[in-house]
């Protein structure tokens, strides 16, 4: 038996993961503890949590592995500056001191940080490193329910690679080909994220949401000037329009001139132009990914596809791949971004370094519903409620779920806190804000009064598995909100007289990012939605993450209480306890 600690850090979405052989014991992002969104710092608190949950000391960990190789990354940085010299001098001078004093000595810094966590950890113990994209690929393939699969990873950039193709076969994962920096689909999408006034490596999902409000009228302009796509889906970027190799921004003046506007300021009004541009880059990225996956299906003739890397969080693209690529089954790592790199790094050590044997369950993946973070007892919750002077009502079992269902039926918004915190960017029914999807106005209420975020942002339905086909048609559904489905709308009424419309959980384009809730894998959440169904005839609820804009998802009871008190959430339902804002006089 071996304990393996995987670490991702120093770029964005720092995280830690602990494996016991091939079993995921715990995984968490540092942001959930520090409360700094996309926190890049060393995941000290995440590591402490993993060790505490497993009830072991750091000294009992057999292997520690980091999710990329810093010397290769430094090599890419130097070669890029030399290639583009004398452009980029300012950026070079800014980056070098950080690398020369800190990032080049990551191994030493990791050892020091681990020794601080546990003084019995010997700084001389070996620390292992794996390639960034290999970590992504391992995170996608090894927890998947597939014996064999094509594994595609697509993000901004790792050391050199931006896109990789591997073949997974039992416990073997073999790299077949890659596309290298500066040619990057992830960085192309991030360049438009920057140009549209959003934060790079954080707000790409806003571009995806905004895209549905526009038309892809700039698609030809993007293909003609920014990217050349080959028949097999591989691509080359025209670096004349981008500044990320040499500058301190993603795009340049030539990019501005091409589209006839300067980059949008953060709080500037969103124009039709911005919506059309978001639609255009979404469509271009989607078409490239379809072409790439179609080519891979033809080349390898394997029925299964695994996806990871930041681009794999684009659920619209995932759905298009599922529909058009030819692959029969697709599995996407729910923590597909850099946080999942910690998980993949740990898996790579178990299977490659330790020659572990892979046991595959064809009916289920190995992610444990991605509920891998901290949990809290009712006693711990009560102690925190007392600190805040909050009175509560206690309810047990079915009564608890029926009371929540009644609140939802009254149009109230619920902060729902139960069990282990989700690993990855999606709330899956443990750190969620819930609302009634039958009310179309609920989207505006949630965005304006609860989430404090842009009005174009959509909300997702969590629906009982047994009703998913009725509302969203036959075909593969997903437990992790990683695909969009076409909502059947009024067509429901002709199929079953009990089908209730759910406009509050449907995006402007008529699709929804569905979470299918299975009784076996997520029993508590299934019981809650079942109680709402029995009361209303509606087998779905709106499910969005328990946080406000620009804050990480809640993890601790204190996080949930603060979100509850500082928004217009009506009810806090937390580990069998109910706090009604009206009853406590707030």
Coordinates of C-alpha atoms in Angstrom, one line a residue:
X1 CA 0.0 0.0 0.0
X2 CA 1.2 3.5 -0.9
X3 CA 0.1 7.0 -0.1
X4 CA 0.7 9.4 -2.9
X5 CA 0.4 13.2 -2.5
X6 CA -0.2 15.1 -5.8
X7 CA 0.4 18.9 -5.8
X8 CA -0.4 21.6 -8.3
X9 CA 0.7 25.2 -7.6
X10 CA 2.3 28.5 -8.6
X11 CA 0.1 29.3 -11.7
X12 CA -3.6 29.2 -10.8
X13 CA -6.0 26.8 -9.1
X14 CA -3.5 25.3 -6.7
X15 CA -4.7 22.0 -5.2
X16 CA -3.7 18.8 -3.4
X17 CA -4.8 15.2 -3.8
X18 CA -4.1 12.2 -1.7
X19 CA -4.3 8.7 -3.2
X20 CA -4.2 5.4 -1.3
X21 CA -2.9 3.2 -4.2
X22 CA -5.4 4.0 -6.9
X23 CA -8.2 5.2 -4.6
X24 CA -8.8 8.9 -4.3
X25 CA -9.0 9.6 -0.5
X26 CA -9.2 13.4 -0.6
X27 CA -8.7 16.3 -3.0
X28 CA -9.2 20.1 -2.5
X29 CA -8.3 23.4 -4.0
X30 CA -6.4 25.9 -1.9
X31 CA -8.9 28.7 -2.7
X32 CA -11.5 26.9 -0.6
X33 CA -9.4 27.6 2.5
X34 CA -7.7 30.9 1.6
X35 CA -10.9 32.4 0.1
X36 CA -8.7 33.8 -2.7
X37 CA -10.3 32.8 -6.0
X38 CA -8.1 30.7 -8.2
X39 CA -5.4 30.9 -5.5
X40 CA -2.0 30.0 -7.0
X41 CA 0.0 29.8 -3.7
X42 CA 1.4 26.5 -2.3
X43 CA -1.6 24.4 -1.2
X44 CA -0.6 24.2 2.5
X45 CA -4.2 24.1 3.8
X46 CA -5.3 21.7 1.1
X47 CA -2.5 19.3 2.0
X48 CA -3.3 19.6 5.7
X49 CA -6.9 18.7 5.0
X50 CA -6.0 15.7 2.9
X51 CA -3.7 14.3 5.6
X52 CA -6.3 15.0 8.4
X53 CA -9.0 13.3 6.4
X54 CA -6.9 10.2 5.9
X55 CA -5.8 10.4 9.5
X56 CA -2.1 10.1 8.6
X57 CA 1.0 12.3 9.0
X58 CA 3.0 13.7 6.1
X59 CA 5.8 11.4 7.2
X60 CA 3.6 8.5 6.3
X61 CA 3.2 9.7 2.7
X62 CA 5.3 7.5 0.4
X63 CA 5.6 9.7 -2.6
X64 CA 5.1 13.5 -3.4
X65 CA 4.7 14.6 -7.0
X66 CA 4.4 18.0 -8.6
X67 CA 2.2 18.4 -11.7
X68 CA 4.8 19.9 -14.1
X69 CA 8.5 20.3 -14.7
X70 CA 9.7 23.8 -14.0
X71 CA 13.0 23.6 -15.8
X72 CA 11.2 22.8 -19.1
X73 CA 8.9 25.7 -18.5
X74 CA 11.9 28.0 -17.9
X75 CA 13.5 26.7 -21.1
X76 CA 10.3 27.6 -23.0
X77 CA 10.3 31.1 -21.5
X78 CA 14.0 31.7 -22.4
X79 CA 13.6 30.4 -26.0
X80 CA 10.5 32.4 -26.5
X81 CA 12.2 35.7 -25.4
X82 CA 15.3 34.9 -27.6
X83 CA 13.0 34.2 -30.6
X84 CA 11.1 37.4 -30.3
X85 CA 14.0 39.7 -29.2
X86 CA 14.2 42.6 -28.9
X87 CA 10.4 42.6 -28.4
X88 CA 9.3 41.7 -24.9
X89 CA 12.3 43.2 -23.0
X90 CA 9.9 44.7 -20.4
X91 CA 8.2 41.4 -19.8
X92 CA 11.5 39.5 -19.7
X93 CA 12.9 41.9 -17.0
X94 CA 9.8 41.5 -15.0
X95 CA 9.7 37.7 -15.2
X96 CA 13.4 36.8 -14.7
X97 CA 13.8 37.9 -11.0
X98 CA 10.8 35.8 -10.0
X99 CA 12.2 32.7 -11.8
X100 CA 15.8 33.2 -10.7
X101 CA 14.8 33.6 -7.0
X102 CA 11.8 31.4 -6.7
X103 CA 10.3 29.4 -9.5
X104 CA 13.5 27.6 -10.6
X105 CA 13.9 26.3 -7.1
X106 CA 10.4 24.8 -6.8
X107 CA 11.8 21.5 -5.5
X108 CA 13.6 23.2 -2.7
X109 CA 10.6 25.4 -2.0
X110 CA 8.2 22.4 -1.9
X111 CA 10.5 20.5 0.5
X112 CA 10.7 23.6 2.8
X113 CA 6.9 24.0 2.7
X114 CA 6.3 20.3 3.5
X115 CA 8.8 20.5 6.4
X116 CA 6.8 23.4 7.7
X117 CA 3.6 21.4 7.6
X118 CA 5.3 18.5 9.4
X119 CA 8.8 19.0 10.9
X120 CA 9.4 15.2 10.7
X121 CA 9.2 15.4 6.9
X122 CA 12.8 15.2 5.8
X123 CA 13.8 17.9 3.2
X124 CA 16.1 15.4 1.6
X125 CA 13.3 13.0 0.6
X126 CA 12.8 12.8 -3.1
X127 CA 10.1 14.9 -4.8
X128 CA 8.9 13.7 -8.2
X129 CA 7.8 15.7 -11.2
X130 CA 5.6 14.9 -14.2
X131 CA 4.8 16.7 -17.4
X132 CA 1.9 19.2 -17.1
X133 CA -0.1 17.6 -19.9
X134 CA 0.7 14.1 -18.8
X135 CA -0.9 15.0 -15.5
X136 CA -4.0 16.3 -17.3
X137 CA -4.1 13.1 -19.4
X138 CA -3.7 10.9 -16.4
X139 CA -6.5 12.7 -14.6
X140 CA -8.7 12.1 -17.5
X141 CA -8.0 8.5 -18.3
X142 CA -7.2 6.7 -15.0
X143 CA -10.5 7.6 -13.1
X144 CA -12.5 7.0 -16.3
X145 CA -14.7 3.9 -16.8
X146 CA -12.8 2.9 -19.9
X147 CA -10.3 0.1 -20.5
X148 CA -9.0 1.8 -23.6
X149 CA -9.5 5.4 -24.8
X150 CA -8.0 8.3 -26.9
X151 CA -7.0 11.0 -24.4
X152 CA -7.1 14.6 -25.5
X153 CA -5.8 17.4 -23.4
X154 CA -6.2 21.1 -24.4
X155 CA -5.4 24.1 -22.4
X156 CA -3.3 27.4 -22.5
X157 CA 0.2 25.9 -22.1
X158 CA 2.1 23.6 -19.9
X159 CA 5.9 23.4 -20.3
X160 CA 5.8 23.5 -24.1
X161 CA 2.7 21.5 -25.0
X162 CA -0.7 23.2 -25.5
X163 CA -2.5 20.2 -26.9
X164 CA -1.7 16.5 -26.5
X165 CA -3.0 13.2 -27.8
X166 CA -2.4 10.0 -25.9
X167 CA -3.7 6.4 -25.9
X168 CA -4.8 4.9 -22.7
X169 CA -4.8 1.1 -22.5
X170 CA -5.4 -0.5 -19.1
X171 CA -2.7 1.0 -16.9
X172 CA -0.6 2.3 -19.8
X173 CA -0.8 5.9 -21.1
X174 CA 1.3 6.6 -24.2
X175 CA 1.8 10.1 -25.7
X176 CA 1.2 10.0 -29.5
X177 CA 1.5 13.6 -30.6
X178 CA 1.3 17.2 -29.4
X179 CA 1.0 20.8 -30.5
X180 CA 3.4 23.2 -28.8
X181 CA 3.5 26.9 -27.7
X182 CA 2.7 29.5 -29.0
X183 CA 0.1 27.7 -31.0
X184 CA -2.7 27.2 -28.4
X185 CA -6.5 26.9 -28.6
X186 CA -6.6 27.7 -24.9
X187 CA -4.6 30.9 -25.3
X188 CA -6.6 31.9 -28.4
X189 CA -9.8 31.7 -26.3
X190 CA -8.1 33.5 -23.4
X191 CA -7.0 36.3 -25.8
X192 CA -10.7 36.9 -26.5
X193 CA -11.5 36.6 -22.8
X194 CA -9.0 39.4 -22.2
X195 CA -10.2 41.5 -25.2
X196 CA -13.8 41.2 -24.0
X197 CA -12.9 42.7 -20.6
X198 CA -12.8 39.5 -18.5
X199 CA -10.1 37.9 -16.4
X200 CA -7.8 35.4 -18.1
X201 CA -7.6 31.9 -16.5
X202 CA -10.7 32.7 -14.6
X203 CA -13.6 34.1 -16.7
X204 CA -13.5 32.0 -19.8
X205 CA -16.8 30.6 -18.8
X206 CA -18.3 34.1 -19.0
X207 CA -17.3 34.2 -22.7
X208 CA -19.1 30.9 -23.2
X209 CA -22.3 32.2 -21.5
X210 CA -22.2 35.5 -23.4
X211 CA -21.8 33.7 -26.7
X212 CA -25.4 32.6 -26.8
X213 CA -26.5 36.2 -27.0
X214 CA -24.6 37.0 -30.2
X215 CA -24.1 35.8 -33.7
X216 CA -20.8 34.4 -35.0
X217 CA -20.4 37.2 -37.7
X218 CA -16.6 37.5 -37.1
X219 CA -15.9 33.8 -37.6
X220 CA -14.4 34.4 -41.1
X221 CA -12.2 37.2 -39.8
X222 CA -10.8 35.0 -37.2
X223 CA -10.0 32.2 -39.7
X224 CA -8.6 34.6 -42.3
X225 CA -6.2 36.5 -39.9
X226 CA -5.7 34.7 -36.5
X227 CA -5.5 31.0 -37.0
X228 CA -4.8 28.5 -39.8
X229 CA -6.5 25.2 -39.3
X230 CA -5.4 22.1 -41.1
X231 CA -7.5 19.2 -42.3
X232 CA -6.7 17.1 -39.2
X233 CA -7.7 19.9 -36.8
X234 CA -4.1 20.9 -36.0
X235 CA -3.5 24.6 -36.1
X236 CA -1.1 27.5 -36.3
X237 CA -1.7 31.0 -34.8
X238 CA -0.7 34.2 -36.5
X239 CA 1.4 35.8 -33.7
X240 CA 1.3 39.2 -35.3
X241 CA -2.0 39.8 -33.5
X242 CA -1.0 38.5 -30.0
X243 CA 1.2 39.8 -27.3
X244 CA 1.3 36.9 -24.8
X245 CA 4.8 35.7 -26.0
X246 CA 6.5 39.0 -25.3
X247 CA 4.2 41.5 -23.7
X248 CA 2.1 41.9 -20.5
X249 CA -1.2 41.6 -22.3
X250 CA -2.9 38.9 -24.5
X251 CA -3.6 41.0 -27.6
X252 CA -2.1 44.1 -29.3
X253 CA -3.0 47.2 -31.3
X254 CA -3.1 45.1 -34.5
X255 CA -5.8 42.9 -32.9
X256 CA -7.7 46.1 -31.9
X257 CA -7.5 47.4 -35.5
X258 CA -8.7 44.0 -37.0
X259 CA -11.9 44.2 -35.0
X260 CA -12.3 47.9 -35.0
X261 CA -12.5 48.4 -31.2
X262 CA -10.0 48.7 -28.3
X263 CA -10.1 46.0 -25.7
X264 CA -13.2 46.4 -23.5
X265 CA -12.6 47.8 -20.0
X266 CA -13.7 45.7 -17.1
X267 CA -16.9 47.6 -16.2
X268 CA -17.6 48.9 -19.7
X269 CA -21.1 48.2 -21.1
X270 CA -21.4 45.0 -23.1
X271 CA -22.3 45.9 -26.7
X272 CA -23.8 43.8 -29.5
X273 CA -20.3 43.8 -30.9
X274 CA -19.0 42.0 -27.7
X275 CA -21.7 39.4 -27.8
X276 CA -21.1 38.7 -31.5
X277 CA -17.4 38.4 -30.9
X278 CA -18.0 36.0 -28.0
X279 CA -20.2 34.0 -30.3
X280 CA -17.6 34.0 -33.0
X281 CA -14.7 32.7 -30.9
X282 CA -16.9 30.1 -29.3
X283 CA -18.0 28.8 -32.7
X284 CA -14.4 28.8 -34.1
X285 CA -13.1 26.9 -31.1
X286 CA -16.0 24.5 -31.3
X287 CA -15.3 23.8 -35.0
X288 CA -11.6 23.2 -34.4
X289 CA -12.3 20.8 -31.6
X290 CA -14.8 18.9 -33.7
X291 CA -12.4 18.7 -36.6
X292 CA -9.6 17.6 -34.3
X293 CA -11.7 14.8 -32.6
X294 CA -13.1 13.6 -35.9
X295 CA -9.6 13.2 -37.1
X296 CA -8.6 11.3 -34.0
X297 CA -11.5 9.0 -34.2
X298 CA -10.7 8.1 -37.8
X299 CA -7.0 7.7 -37.0
X300 CA -7.2 5.4 -34.0
X301 CA -10.6 3.7 -34.4
X302 CA -11.1 3.6 -30.6
X303 CA -14.7 4.2 -29.4
X304 CA -13.9 6.1 -26.2
X305 CA -12.6 9.6 -25.6
X306 CA -11.3 11.2 -22.4
X307 CA -10.8 15.0 -22.1
X308 CA -9.0 17.3 -19.7
X309 CA -7.3 20.7 -19.7
X310 CA -9.1 24.0 -19.2
X311 CA -10.8 23.8 -22.7
X312 CA -12.6 20.6 -21.5
X313 CA -14.6 22.7 -19.1
X314 CA -16.4 24.3 -22.1
X315 CA -19.6 22.3 -22.0
X316 CA -20.9 23.5 -25.3
X317 CA -17.8 22.2 -27.0
X318 CA -18.0 18.9 -25.2
X319 CA -21.6 18.4 -26.4
X320 CA -20.6 19.2 -30.0
X321 CA -17.8 16.7 -29.8
X322 CA -20.2 14.1 -28.4
X323 CA -22.6 14.8 -31.3
X324 CA -20.2 15.1 -34.2
X325 CA -16.8 13.4 -33.5
X326 CA -17.8 9.8 -34.0
X327 CA -16.7 8.7 -30.5
X328 CA -19.4 6.6 -28.9
X329 CA -18.5 7.4 -25.3
X330 CA -16.9 10.5 -23.8
X331 CA -15.7 11.1 -20.3
X332 CA -14.5 14.5 -19.1
X333 CA -12.5 15.0 -15.9
X334 CA -14.7 17.2 -13.6
X335 CA -11.7 19.1 -12.3
X336 CA -10.3 19.5 -15.8
X337 CA -8.3 22.6 -15.1
X338 CA -5.0 22.9 -13.2
X339 CA -6.5 21.7 -9.9
X340 CA -7.0 18.4 -11.6
X341 CA -3.3 18.3 -12.4
X342 CA -2.6 17.4 -8.7
X343 CA -4.9 14.4 -9.2
X344 CA -3.3 13.3 -12.5
X345 CA 0.2 13.7 -11.1
X346 CA -0.6 11.3 -8.3
X347 CA -2.2 8.8 -10.6
X348 CA 0.8 9.0 -13.0
X349 CA 3.1 7.9 -10.1
X350 CA 0.9 5.0 -9.1
X351 CA 0.5 3.6 -12.6
X352 CA 3.8 4.6 -14.2
X353 CA 6.3 4.8 -11.3
X354 CA 4.9 2.0 -9.1
X355 CA 3.4 -0.2 -11.9
X356 CA 0.0 -0.2 -10.3
X357 CA -2.7 -2.5 -11.6
X358 CA -5.9 -0.8 -12.8
X359 CA -9.3 -2.2 -11.9
X360 CA -12.0 -0.7 -14.1
X361 CA -15.7 -0.4 -13.3
X362 CA -17.4 -0.1 -16.6
X363 CA -20.5 1.3 -14.9
X364 CA -18.9 4.1 -12.9
X365 CA -15.9 6.3 -12.8
X366 CA -13.5 6.6 -9.9
X367 CA -14.2 10.2 -8.9
X368 CA -16.7 9.5 -6.1
X369 CA -19.1 12.1 -7.6
X370 CA -16.1 14.6 -7.2
X371 CA -17.2 15.0 -3.6
X372 CA -13.7 14.8 -2.3
X373 CA -13.2 17.9 0.0
X374 CA -13.9 18.7 3.7
X375 CA -17.1 17.8 5.5
X376 CA -18.4 18.9 8.9
X377 CA -20.5 17.3 11.6
X378 CA -23.8 18.8 12.8
X379 CA -22.1 19.5 16.1
X380 CA -19.4 21.6 14.4
X381 CA -22.1 23.5 12.4
X382 CA -24.0 24.3 15.6
X383 CA -20.8 25.7 17.3
X384 CA -20.3 28.0 14.3
X385 CA -24.0 29.1 14.3
X386 CA -23.7 30.0 18.0
X387 CA -20.7 32.2 17.2
X388 CA -22.9 34.2 14.8
X389 CA -25.9 34.2 17.2
X390 CA -28.1 32.3 14.8
X391 CA -31.1 30.3 15.9
X392 CA -31.9 27.1 14.0
X393 CA -34.6 24.5 13.5
X394 CA -33.5 20.8 13.5
X395 CA -35.2 18.3 11.2
X396 CA -34.3 14.7 10.5
X397 CA -34.4 12.6 7.3
X398 CA -37.4 12.9 5.0
X399 CA -38.9 15.7 7.1
X400 CA -35.8 17.8 6.4
X401 CA -36.1 17.3 2.6
X402 CA -39.8 18.0 2.7
X403 CA -39.4 21.3 4.5
X404 CA -36.7 22.4 2.0
X405 CA -39.1 21.4 -0.9
X406 CA -41.8 23.5 0.7
X407 CA -39.6 26.5 0.9
X408 CA -38.6 26.1 -2.8
X409 CA -42.2 25.8 -3.7
X410 CA -42.8 29.1 -2.0
X411 CA -40.3 30.7 -4.3
X412 CA -37.5 30.9 -1.6
X413 CA -33.8 30.6 -2.4
X414 CA -32.0 28.0 -0.4
X415 CA -28.3 27.8 0.5
X416 CA -27.7 24.0 0.7
X417 CA -24.8 22.6 2.6
X418 CA -24.4 18.8 3.0
X419 CA -21.4 16.4 3.2
X420 CA -18.1 16.8 1.4
X421 CA -17.1 19.8 -0.6
X422 CA -16.9 19.4 -4.4
X423 CA -13.5 19.2 -6.1
X424 CA -13.5 21.2 -9.3
X425 CA -15.5 24.3 -10.4
X426 CA -19.0 22.9 -10.3
X427 CA -21.4 22.8 -7.4
X428 CA -23.0 19.3 -7.5
X429 CA -25.5 19.4 -4.6
X430 CA -23.2 19.7 -1.6
X431 CA -22.3 23.5 -1.6
X432 CA -25.2 24.7 -3.7
X433 CA -27.7 27.5 -4.0
X434 CA -31.1 26.0 -5.0
X435 CA -34.2 27.6 -6.4
X436 CA -37.5 26.7 -8.2
X437 CA -36.8 26.3 -12.0
X438 CA -40.5 26.7 -12.9
X439 CA -40.2 30.4 -12.4
X440 CA -38.5 32.1 -15.4
X441 CA -37.9 35.3 -13.3
X442 CA -35.7 33.3 -11.0
X443 CA -32.7 33.7 -13.2
X444 CA -32.8 37.5 -12.8
X445 CA -33.4 37.3 -9.1
X446 CA -30.4 34.9 -8.5
X447 CA -28.1 37.0 -10.7
X448 CA -29.0 40.4 -9.2
X449 CA -29.8 39.7 -5.6
X450 CA -27.8 36.5 -4.7
X451 CA -24.8 36.0 -7.0
X452 CA -24.3 39.7 -7.8
X453 CA -23.1 38.9 -11.3
X454 CA -23.7 39.7 -14.9
X455 CA -27.3 39.3 -16.2
X456 CA -26.3 37.1 -19.1
X457 CA -25.0 34.3 -16.9
X458 CA -27.1 31.0 -17.1
X459 CA -28.2 28.6 -14.4
X460 CA -28.2 24.9 -14.5
X461 CA -30.8 22.3 -13.6
X462 CA -30.2 19.3 -11.4
X463 CA -32.7 16.7 -12.5
X464 CA -33.6 13.2 -11.3
X465 CA -32.0 10.6 -13.6
X466 CA -35.3 8.9 -14.2
X467 CA -36.8 12.1 -15.8
X468 CA -33.7 13.3 -17.7
X469 CA -34.8 11.8 -21.1
X470 CA -38.3 13.4 -20.8
X471 CA -36.9 16.9 -20.4
X472 CA -33.7 16.7 -22.5
X473 CA -34.2 13.7 -24.9
X474 CA -32.5 10.4 -25.0
X475 CA -28.7 10.0 -25.1
X476 CA -25.8 10.4 -22.7
X477 CA -26.3 12.7 -19.7
X478 CA -23.7 13.8 -17.2
X479 CA -23.4 13.8 -13.4
X480 CA -20.9 16.7 -13.4
X481 CA -22.5 19.5 -15.5
X482 CA -20.0 19.1 -18.3
X483 CA -22.3 18.9 -21.3
X484 CA -25.3 21.0 -22.5
X485 CA -28.5 19.4 -23.6
X486 CA -31.3 20.7 -25.8
X487 CA -34.4 21.5 -23.6
X488 CA -37.6 20.0 -25.1
X489 CA -39.8 22.8 -23.8
X490 CA -43.5 22.6 -24.5
X491 CA -42.9 19.3 -26.2
X492 CA -42.8 17.8 -22.7
X493 CA -46.5 18.3 -22.2
X494 CA -47.3 16.0 -25.2
X495 CA -45.1 13.2 -23.8
X496 CA -46.4 13.1 -20.2
X497 CA -49.2 15.1 -18.6
X498 CA -47.2 15.5 -15.4
X499 CA -44.2 17.2 -17.1
X500 CA -43.7 20.7 -15.6
X501 CA -41.8 23.4 -17.5
X502 CA -38.5 24.6 -16.1
X503 CA -37.7 27.9 -17.9
X504 CA -35.6 29.2 -14.9
X505 CA -33.0 26.6 -15.6
X506 CA -32.7 27.0 -19.4
X507 CA -30.3 29.4 -21.2
X508 CA -31.4 31.9 -23.8
X509 CA -30.3 29.5 -26.6
X510 CA -32.7 26.8 -25.4
X511 CA -30.0 24.6 -23.8
X512 CA -29.1 23.7 -20.2
X513 CA -26.0 22.4 -18.6
X514 CA -27.7 19.4 -17.0
X515 CA -26.7 17.6 -13.8
X516 CA -28.3 14.2 -13.8
X517 CA -28.8 13.1 -10.2
X518 CA -28.5 9.4 -9.6
X519 CA -29.9 7.8 -6.4
X520 CA -26.9 5.4 -6.0
X521 CA -24.2 8.0 -6.5
X522 CA -25.8 11.0 -4.8
X523 CA -28.5 9.7 -2.5
X524 CA -29.1 12.8 -0.3
X525 CA -29.4 15.2 -3.2
X526 CA -31.7 12.7 -5.0
X527 CA -33.9 12.5 -1.9
X528 CA -34.2 16.3 -1.8
X529 CA -35.2 16.7 -5.5
X530 CA -37.6 13.7 -5.1
X531 CA -39.3 15.6 -2.2
X532 CA -39.7 18.6 -4.5
X533 CA -41.1 16.4 -7.2
X534 CA -43.6 14.8 -4.9
X535 CA -44.8 18.2 -3.9
X536 CA -44.8 20.0 -7.2
X537 CA -44.6 17.5 -10.0
X538 CA -41.3 19.1 -11.0
X539 CA -38.3 16.6 -10.9
X540 CA -35.6 19.4 -11.1
X541 CA -34.2 22.3 -9.2
X542 CA -31.9 25.2 -10.2
X543 CA -28.5 24.4 -8.8
X544 CA -25.7 27.0 -8.8
X545 CA -22.6 27.3 -6.6
X546 CA -22.8 28.6 -3.0
X547 CA -20.8 31.8 -3.5
X548 CA -21.1 35.3 -4.9
X549 CA -19.2 36.5 -8.0
X550 CA -15.4 36.7 -7.6
X551 CA -15.4 34.5 -4.5
X552 CA -14.6 30.8 -4.3
X553 CA -17.3 28.3 -3.6
X554 CA -18.1 27.9 0.1
X555 CA -16.4 25.0 1.9
X556 CA -16.8 25.5 5.6
X557 CA -19.9 26.3 7.7
X558 CA -18.6 29.8 8.2
X559 CA -18.3 30.3 4.4
X560 CA -21.9 29.3 4.0
X561 CA -23.1 31.5 6.8
X562 CA -21.3 34.5 5.4
X563 CA -22.8 34.0 2.0
X564 CA -26.2 33.5 3.6
X565 CA -26.0 36.7 5.6
X566 CA -24.5 38.9 2.9
X567 CA -27.0 38.1 0.2
X568 CA -30.8 37.8 -0.2
X569 CA -30.7 34.0 0.3
X570 CA -33.9 33.2 2.3
X571 CA -33.0 29.9 3.9
X572 CA -29.7 28.2 5.0
X573 CA -30.1 24.4 5.1
X574 CA -27.0 23.0 6.6
X575 CA -26.4 19.5 7.9
X576 CA -30.0 18.9 9.0
X577 CA -30.4 22.4 10.4
X578 CA -32.7 25.2 8.9
X579 CA -32.1 28.9 9.4
X580 CA -34.9 31.1 8.1
X581 CA -33.7 34.7 7.6
X582 CA -37.2 36.1 8.4
X583 CA -37.4 34.3 11.7
X584 CA -34.0 35.6 12.9
X585 CA -35.0 39.1 12.1
X586 CA -32.6 39.8 9.2

